[in-house]
XYZ file of C-alpha atoms in Angstrom:
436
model
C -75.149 -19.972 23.483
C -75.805 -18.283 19.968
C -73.108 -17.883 17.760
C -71.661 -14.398 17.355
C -71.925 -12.836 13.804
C -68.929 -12.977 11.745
C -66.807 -9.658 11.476
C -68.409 -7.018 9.198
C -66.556 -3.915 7.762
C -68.223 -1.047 5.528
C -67.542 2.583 4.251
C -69.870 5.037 5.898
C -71.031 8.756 4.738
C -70.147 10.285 7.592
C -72.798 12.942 6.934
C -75.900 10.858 7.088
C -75.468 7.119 5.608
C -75.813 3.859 7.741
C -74.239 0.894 8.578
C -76.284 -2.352 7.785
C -78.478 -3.291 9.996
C -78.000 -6.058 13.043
C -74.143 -3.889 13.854
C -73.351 -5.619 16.719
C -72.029 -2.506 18.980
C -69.210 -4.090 20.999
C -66.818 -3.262 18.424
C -63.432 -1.244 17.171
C -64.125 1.320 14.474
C -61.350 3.698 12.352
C -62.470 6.737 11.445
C -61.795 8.880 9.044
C -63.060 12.555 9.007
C -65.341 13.908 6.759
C -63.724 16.838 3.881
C -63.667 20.179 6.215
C -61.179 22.697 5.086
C -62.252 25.542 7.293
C -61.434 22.867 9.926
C -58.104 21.995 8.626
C -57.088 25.560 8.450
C -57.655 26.026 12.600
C -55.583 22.442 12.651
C -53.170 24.525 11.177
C -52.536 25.914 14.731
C -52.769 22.803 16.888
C -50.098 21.801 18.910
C -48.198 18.493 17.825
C -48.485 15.108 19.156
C -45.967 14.490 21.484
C -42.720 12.183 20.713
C -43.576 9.143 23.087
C -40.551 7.624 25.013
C -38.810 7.727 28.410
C -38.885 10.229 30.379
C -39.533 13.176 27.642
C -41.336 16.446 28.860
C -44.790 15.465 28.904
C -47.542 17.957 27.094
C -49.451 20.622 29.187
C -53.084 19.434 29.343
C -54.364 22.621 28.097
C -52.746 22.080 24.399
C -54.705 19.709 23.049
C -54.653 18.927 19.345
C -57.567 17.952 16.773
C -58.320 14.732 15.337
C -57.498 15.015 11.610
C -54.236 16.901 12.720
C -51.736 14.615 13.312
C -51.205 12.573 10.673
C -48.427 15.069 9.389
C -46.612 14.652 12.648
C -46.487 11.043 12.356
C -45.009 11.191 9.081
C -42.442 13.981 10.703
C -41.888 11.942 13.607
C -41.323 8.751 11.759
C -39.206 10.226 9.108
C -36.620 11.855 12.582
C -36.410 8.098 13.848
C -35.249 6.999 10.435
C -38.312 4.557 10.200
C -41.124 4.093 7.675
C -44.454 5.240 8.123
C -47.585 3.720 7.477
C -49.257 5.108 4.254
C -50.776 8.230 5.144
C -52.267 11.200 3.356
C -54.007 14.701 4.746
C -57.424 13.473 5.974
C -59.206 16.310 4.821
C -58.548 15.418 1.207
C -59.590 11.296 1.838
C -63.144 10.326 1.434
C -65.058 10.125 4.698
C -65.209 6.565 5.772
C -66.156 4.378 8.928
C -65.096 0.155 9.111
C -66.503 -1.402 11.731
C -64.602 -4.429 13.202
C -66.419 -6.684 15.314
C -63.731 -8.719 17.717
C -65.003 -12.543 18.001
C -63.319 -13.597 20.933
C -60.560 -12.539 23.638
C -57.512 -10.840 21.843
C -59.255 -10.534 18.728
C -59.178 -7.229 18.650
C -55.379 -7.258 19.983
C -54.968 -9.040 16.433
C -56.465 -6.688 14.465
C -55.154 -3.689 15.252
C -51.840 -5.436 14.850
C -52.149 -5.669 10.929
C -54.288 -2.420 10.401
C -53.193 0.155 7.929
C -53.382 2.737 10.467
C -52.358 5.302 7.832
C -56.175 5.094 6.459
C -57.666 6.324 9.541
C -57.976 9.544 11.971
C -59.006 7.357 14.792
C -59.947 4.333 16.079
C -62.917 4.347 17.987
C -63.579 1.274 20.948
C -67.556 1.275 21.358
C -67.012 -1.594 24.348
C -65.894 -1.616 27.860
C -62.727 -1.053 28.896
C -61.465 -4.741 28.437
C -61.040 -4.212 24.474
C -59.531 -0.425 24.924
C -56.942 -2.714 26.665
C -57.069 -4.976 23.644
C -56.493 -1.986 21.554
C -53.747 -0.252 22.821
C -51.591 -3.337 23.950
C -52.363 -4.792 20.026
C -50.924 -1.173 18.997
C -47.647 -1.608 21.527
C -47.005 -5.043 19.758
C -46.903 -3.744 16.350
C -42.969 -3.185 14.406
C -44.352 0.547 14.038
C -45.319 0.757 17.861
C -43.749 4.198 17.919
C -46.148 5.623 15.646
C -48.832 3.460 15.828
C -49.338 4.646 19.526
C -49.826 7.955 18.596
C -53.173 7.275 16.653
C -55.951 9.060 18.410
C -58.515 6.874 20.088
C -62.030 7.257 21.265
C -63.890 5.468 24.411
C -67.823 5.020 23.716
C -69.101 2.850 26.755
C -70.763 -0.440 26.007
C -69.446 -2.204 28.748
C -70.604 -3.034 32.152
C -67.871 -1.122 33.883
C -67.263 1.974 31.000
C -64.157 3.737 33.795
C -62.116 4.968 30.948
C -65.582 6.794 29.161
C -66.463 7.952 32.979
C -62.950 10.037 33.726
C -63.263 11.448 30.704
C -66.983 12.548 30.848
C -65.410 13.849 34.231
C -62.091 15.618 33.082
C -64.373 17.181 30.040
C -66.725 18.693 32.900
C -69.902 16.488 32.392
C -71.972 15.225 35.846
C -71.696 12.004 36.581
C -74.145 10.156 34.546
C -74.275 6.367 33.395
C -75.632 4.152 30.199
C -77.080 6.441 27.542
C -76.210 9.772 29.088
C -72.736 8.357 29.401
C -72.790 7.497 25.862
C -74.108 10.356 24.432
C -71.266 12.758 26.740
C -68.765 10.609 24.543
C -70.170 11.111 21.273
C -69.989 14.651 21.805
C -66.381 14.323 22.637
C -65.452 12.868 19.379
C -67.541 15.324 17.584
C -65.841 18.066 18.986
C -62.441 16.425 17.661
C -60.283 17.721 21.102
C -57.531 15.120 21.959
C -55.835 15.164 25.238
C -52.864 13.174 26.200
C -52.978 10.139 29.048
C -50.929 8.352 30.952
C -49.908 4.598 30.088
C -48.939 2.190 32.793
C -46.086 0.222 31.265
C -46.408 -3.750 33.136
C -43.496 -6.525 33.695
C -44.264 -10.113 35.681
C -41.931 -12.172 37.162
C -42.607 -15.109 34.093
C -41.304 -12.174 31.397
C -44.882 -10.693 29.908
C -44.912 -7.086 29.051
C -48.046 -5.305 28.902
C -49.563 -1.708 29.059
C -52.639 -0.896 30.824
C -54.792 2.252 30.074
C -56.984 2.040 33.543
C -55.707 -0.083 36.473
C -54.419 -3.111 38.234
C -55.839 -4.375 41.137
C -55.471 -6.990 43.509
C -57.204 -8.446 45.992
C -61.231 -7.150 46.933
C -61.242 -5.414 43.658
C -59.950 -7.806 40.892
C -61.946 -10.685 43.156
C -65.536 -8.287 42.833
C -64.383 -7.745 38.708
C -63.703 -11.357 37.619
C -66.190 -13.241 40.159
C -69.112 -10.751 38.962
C -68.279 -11.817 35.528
C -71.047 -14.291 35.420
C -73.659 -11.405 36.687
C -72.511 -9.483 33.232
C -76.234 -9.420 32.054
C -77.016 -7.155 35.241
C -74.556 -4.452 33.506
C -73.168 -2.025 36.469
C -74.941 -3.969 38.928
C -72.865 -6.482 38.790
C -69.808 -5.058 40.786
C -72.725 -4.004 43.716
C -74.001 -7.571 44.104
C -70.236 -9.038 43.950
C -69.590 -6.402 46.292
C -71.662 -7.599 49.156
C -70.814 -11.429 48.075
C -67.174 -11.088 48.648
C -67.543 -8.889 51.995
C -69.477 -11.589 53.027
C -66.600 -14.060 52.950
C -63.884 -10.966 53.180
C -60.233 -12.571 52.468
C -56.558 -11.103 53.873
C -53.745 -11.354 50.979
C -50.278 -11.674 52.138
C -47.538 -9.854 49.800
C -45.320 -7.025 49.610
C -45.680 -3.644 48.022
C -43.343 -1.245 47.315
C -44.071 2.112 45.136
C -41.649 5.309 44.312
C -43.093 8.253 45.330
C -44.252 10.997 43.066
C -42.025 13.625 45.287
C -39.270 11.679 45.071
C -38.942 11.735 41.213
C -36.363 14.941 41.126
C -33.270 14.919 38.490
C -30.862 14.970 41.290
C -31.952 11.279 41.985
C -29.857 8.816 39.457
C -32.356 6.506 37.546
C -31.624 2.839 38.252
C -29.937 0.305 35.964
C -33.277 -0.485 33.733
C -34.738 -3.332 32.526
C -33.879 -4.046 29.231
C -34.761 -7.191 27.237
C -33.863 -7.758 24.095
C -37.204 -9.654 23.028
C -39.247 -7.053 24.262
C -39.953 -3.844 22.288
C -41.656 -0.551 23.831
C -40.243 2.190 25.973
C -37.639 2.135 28.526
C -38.938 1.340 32.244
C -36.134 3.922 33.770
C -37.288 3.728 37.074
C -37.525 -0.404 37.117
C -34.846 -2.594 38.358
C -35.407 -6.357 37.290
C -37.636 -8.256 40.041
C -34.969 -10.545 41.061
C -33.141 -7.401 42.485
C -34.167 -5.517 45.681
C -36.123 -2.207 44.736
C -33.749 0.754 44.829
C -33.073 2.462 48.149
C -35.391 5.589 47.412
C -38.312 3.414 47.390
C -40.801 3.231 49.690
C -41.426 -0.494 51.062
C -44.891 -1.120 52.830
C -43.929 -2.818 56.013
C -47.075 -4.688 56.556
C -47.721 -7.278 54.332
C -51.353 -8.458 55.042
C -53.938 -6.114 53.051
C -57.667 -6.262 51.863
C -56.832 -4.606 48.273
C -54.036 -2.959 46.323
C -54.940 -0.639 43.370
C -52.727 1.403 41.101
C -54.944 3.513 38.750
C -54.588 6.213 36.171
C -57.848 7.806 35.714
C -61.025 8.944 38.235
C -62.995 6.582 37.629
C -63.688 2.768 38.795
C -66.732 2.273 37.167
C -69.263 4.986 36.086
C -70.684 5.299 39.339
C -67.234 4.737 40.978
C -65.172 8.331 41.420
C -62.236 6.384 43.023
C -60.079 9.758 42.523
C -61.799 12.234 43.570
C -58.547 13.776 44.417
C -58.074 14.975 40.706
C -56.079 14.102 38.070
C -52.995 12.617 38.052
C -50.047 14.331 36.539
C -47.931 13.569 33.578
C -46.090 10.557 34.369
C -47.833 9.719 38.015
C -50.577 7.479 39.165
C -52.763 7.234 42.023
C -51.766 4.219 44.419
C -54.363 3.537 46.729
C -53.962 0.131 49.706
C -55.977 -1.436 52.332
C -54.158 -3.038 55.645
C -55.847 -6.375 57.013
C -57.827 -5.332 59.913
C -60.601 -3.316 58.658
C -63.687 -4.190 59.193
C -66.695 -5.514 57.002
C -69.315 -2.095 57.793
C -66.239 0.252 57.321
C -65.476 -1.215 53.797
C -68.940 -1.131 53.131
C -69.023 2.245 53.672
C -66.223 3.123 51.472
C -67.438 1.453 49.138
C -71.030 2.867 49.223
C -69.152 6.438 49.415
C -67.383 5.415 46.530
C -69.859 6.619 44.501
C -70.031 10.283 45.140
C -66.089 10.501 45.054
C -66.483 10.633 49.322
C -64.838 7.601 50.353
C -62.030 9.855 51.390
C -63.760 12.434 53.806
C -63.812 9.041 56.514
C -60.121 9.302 57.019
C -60.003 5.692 57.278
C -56.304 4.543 59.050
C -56.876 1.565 57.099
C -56.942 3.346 54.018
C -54.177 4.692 52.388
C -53.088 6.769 49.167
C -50.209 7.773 47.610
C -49.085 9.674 44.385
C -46.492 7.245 42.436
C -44.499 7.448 39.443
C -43.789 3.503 39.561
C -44.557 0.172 42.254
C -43.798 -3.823 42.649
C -46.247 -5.903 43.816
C -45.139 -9.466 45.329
C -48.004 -11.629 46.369
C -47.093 -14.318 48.625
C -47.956 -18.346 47.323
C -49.256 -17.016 44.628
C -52.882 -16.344 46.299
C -55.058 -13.559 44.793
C -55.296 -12.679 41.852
C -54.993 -9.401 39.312
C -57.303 -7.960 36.885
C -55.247 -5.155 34.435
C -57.929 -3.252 32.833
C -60.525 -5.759 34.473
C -58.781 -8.143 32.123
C -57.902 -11.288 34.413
C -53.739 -11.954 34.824
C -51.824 -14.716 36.801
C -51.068 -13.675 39.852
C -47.231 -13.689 40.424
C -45.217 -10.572 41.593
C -45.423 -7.408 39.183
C -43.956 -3.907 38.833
C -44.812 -1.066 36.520
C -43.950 2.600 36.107
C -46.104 5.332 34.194
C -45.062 6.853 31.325
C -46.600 10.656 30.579
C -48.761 11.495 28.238
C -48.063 8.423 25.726
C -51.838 7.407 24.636
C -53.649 10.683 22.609
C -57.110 10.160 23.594
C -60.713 12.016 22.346
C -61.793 14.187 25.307
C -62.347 17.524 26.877
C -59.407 19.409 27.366
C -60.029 20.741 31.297
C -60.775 18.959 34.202
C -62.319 20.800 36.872
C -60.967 21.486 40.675
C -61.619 18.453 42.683
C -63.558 20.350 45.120
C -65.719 22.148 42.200
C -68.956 20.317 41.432
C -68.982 18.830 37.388
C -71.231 20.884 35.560
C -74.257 19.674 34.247
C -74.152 19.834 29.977
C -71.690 21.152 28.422
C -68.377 22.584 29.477
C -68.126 26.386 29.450
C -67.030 27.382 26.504
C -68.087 24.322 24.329
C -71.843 25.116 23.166
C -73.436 21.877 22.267
């Protein structure tokens, strides 16, 4: 196997300049925007980033800020909490810059982002697949300044062999369905335009004591065994996840466990939030609607009563994969999720089928009994002996029982600020409105 380059950084002219040559592309950039005061003066009017944490009131999706346009809300933010920020400056006065950090090796980039002067950049940029977003943003959480640090904008350019994080948002920004280049390109012009929209962040805690945050999904069962068994069919790219696919209907497995999820609906003020879990070694925001996993789920839960299923998967976006519209039932909410289970018992051609309709966002129109979804705000996951196993992000975790909860709009993220109707066909080019 060849060995990987060693990390390279540089400072780029934004405005035609370029890296040296052999940049190897899966990678984590900052960015730092170019000197544009006619921009800065329509920042003027952007709305703030929102003060992550609990169960604040998320942001509409239609005020979306700019990037370049929140550094002075950090600063204000920081300075209400009675913390420190991290160096900053206004960006339109800082000399236009790009450093390019090439991750070596699993967490790498989880490392880096842990000791980055965020205060130099606009944005960091993950050119990758969703695997080192989840790096990323999980690096950010474990940081002393996670409170600010969260709030730095962040940009998804697909490189990957799944890209579902890129793919929603080519979807919410009203872009067809495309894949590879096209996909890439649809992204670019994202960042460009400089819109940031708030997302969801699934907030994680297993029964050994890890805390994580996941940006995409966690699944269990068909779907984390087609992710991590395909990884060795990587070169194939989205191919991969077809030909695993057909491999594990082939030997189709049954996974014993029991889910339970809270109910979108159910979240109303009138319900009392549960004694949280709090741990003293364990920074981030408060899981209100969590009880610890020794303790039965609170009585306003929803408990599955059959316990033999095909696949479990909790996701926060549209997408699966860039040809997988998982979602097509729009997007979620501020603070909600889409929960989606399949009970043992359904058969090899009828999964096929799903899966096949998976593609066009039709999976839904067979009203499969077997199939079922649910809006949730939170869920807990017990597997039985241990069997199956869970990929967060398509990043592979022990299997052992989990719980998480959503928490709205935490994660500012480069992207188009409306999502069309789920029954309204994506426009092909640009959204209206947004000349190219």
């Amino acid at each position: 196997m060849p060995e990987r380059a060693a990390p390279r950084a540089w400072s780029e002219d934004l405005a035609g300049r370029s890296p040296p040559q052999g940049a190897v592309p899966d990678s984590a950039s900052a960015v730092s925007s170019p000197s544009d005061p006619a921009a800065a003066g329509d920042d003027a009017g952007a709305s703030t980033a929102p003060a992550p944490g609990g169960e604040g009131d998320p942001l509409s999706p239609h005020r979306d800020a700019r990037l370049g346009s929140t550094d002075k809300e950090l600063k204000a933010g920081a300075a209400a909490a009675g913390s420190s920020p991290t160096a900053l400056g206004t960006p339109w006065q800082r000399e236009p810059r790009v450093e390019v950090l090439d991750p070596e090796r699993r967490n790498h980039a989880r490392e880096l982002v842990q000791v980055e002067e965020l205060g130099r950049w606009d944005a960091l940029v993950v050119m990758s697949g969703d695997g080192l977003m989840h790096e990323v943003v999980n690096g950010l959480m474990e940081r002393p300044d996670w409170e600010t640090a969260i709030r730095k904008p962040l940009c998804s350019l697909p490189a990957g062999s799944g890209n579902a994080l890129a793919a929603s948002l080519n979807h919410y920004a009203g872009y067809e369905q495309v894949t590879n280049e096209d996909l890439l390109t649809n992204c670019t012009l994202l960042l460009c335009r400089r819109l940031l929209a708030p997302m969801n962040l699934l907030s994680l805690q297993t029964a050994s004591g890890l805390r994580l945050f996941s940006v995409l999904s966690l699944a269990w069962g068909f779907i984390a065994d087609v992710d991590l068994e395909s990884e060795k069919f990587r070169r194939l790219g989205e191919m991969r996840f077809t030909l695993g696919t057909f491999l594990r209907l082939a030997a189709l497995r049954v996974y014993q466990g029991t889910l339970a999820y809270l109910p979108a609906e159910r979240v109303v003020s009138q319900v009392p939030a549960p004694r949280s879990v709090e741990r003293q070694d364990q920074q981030g925001p408060t899981d209100a609607h969590l009880v610890p996993l020794e303790e039965p789920v609170p009585p306003h839960w929803t408990v599955v009563p059959e316990q033999d299923f095909v696949l479990v998967l909790a996701l926060l976006h549209s997408h699966l994969g860039s040809e997988m519209f998982a979602a097509p039932m729009g997007r979620c909410a501020a603070g909600t999720m889409h929960l989606f289970y399949v009970r043992a018992g359904v058969s090899r051609a009828m999964l096929l089928r799903l899966f096949l309709a998976m593609e066009k966002g039709r999976h839904m129109d067979y009203d499969c009994p077997y199939l079922v979804y649910v809006p949730v705000v939170a869920f807990r996951l017990e597997p039985k002996d241990g069997k199956g196993v869970f990929a967060v992000d398509g990043e592979l975790m022990v299997s052992e029982a989990v719980q998480g909860q959503v928490h709205p709009d935490y994660v500012w993220m480069a992207g188009g600020c409306m999502e069309p109707p789920p029954s309204q066909k994506p426009q092909q080019g640009a959204p209206p409105g947004e000349p190219l």
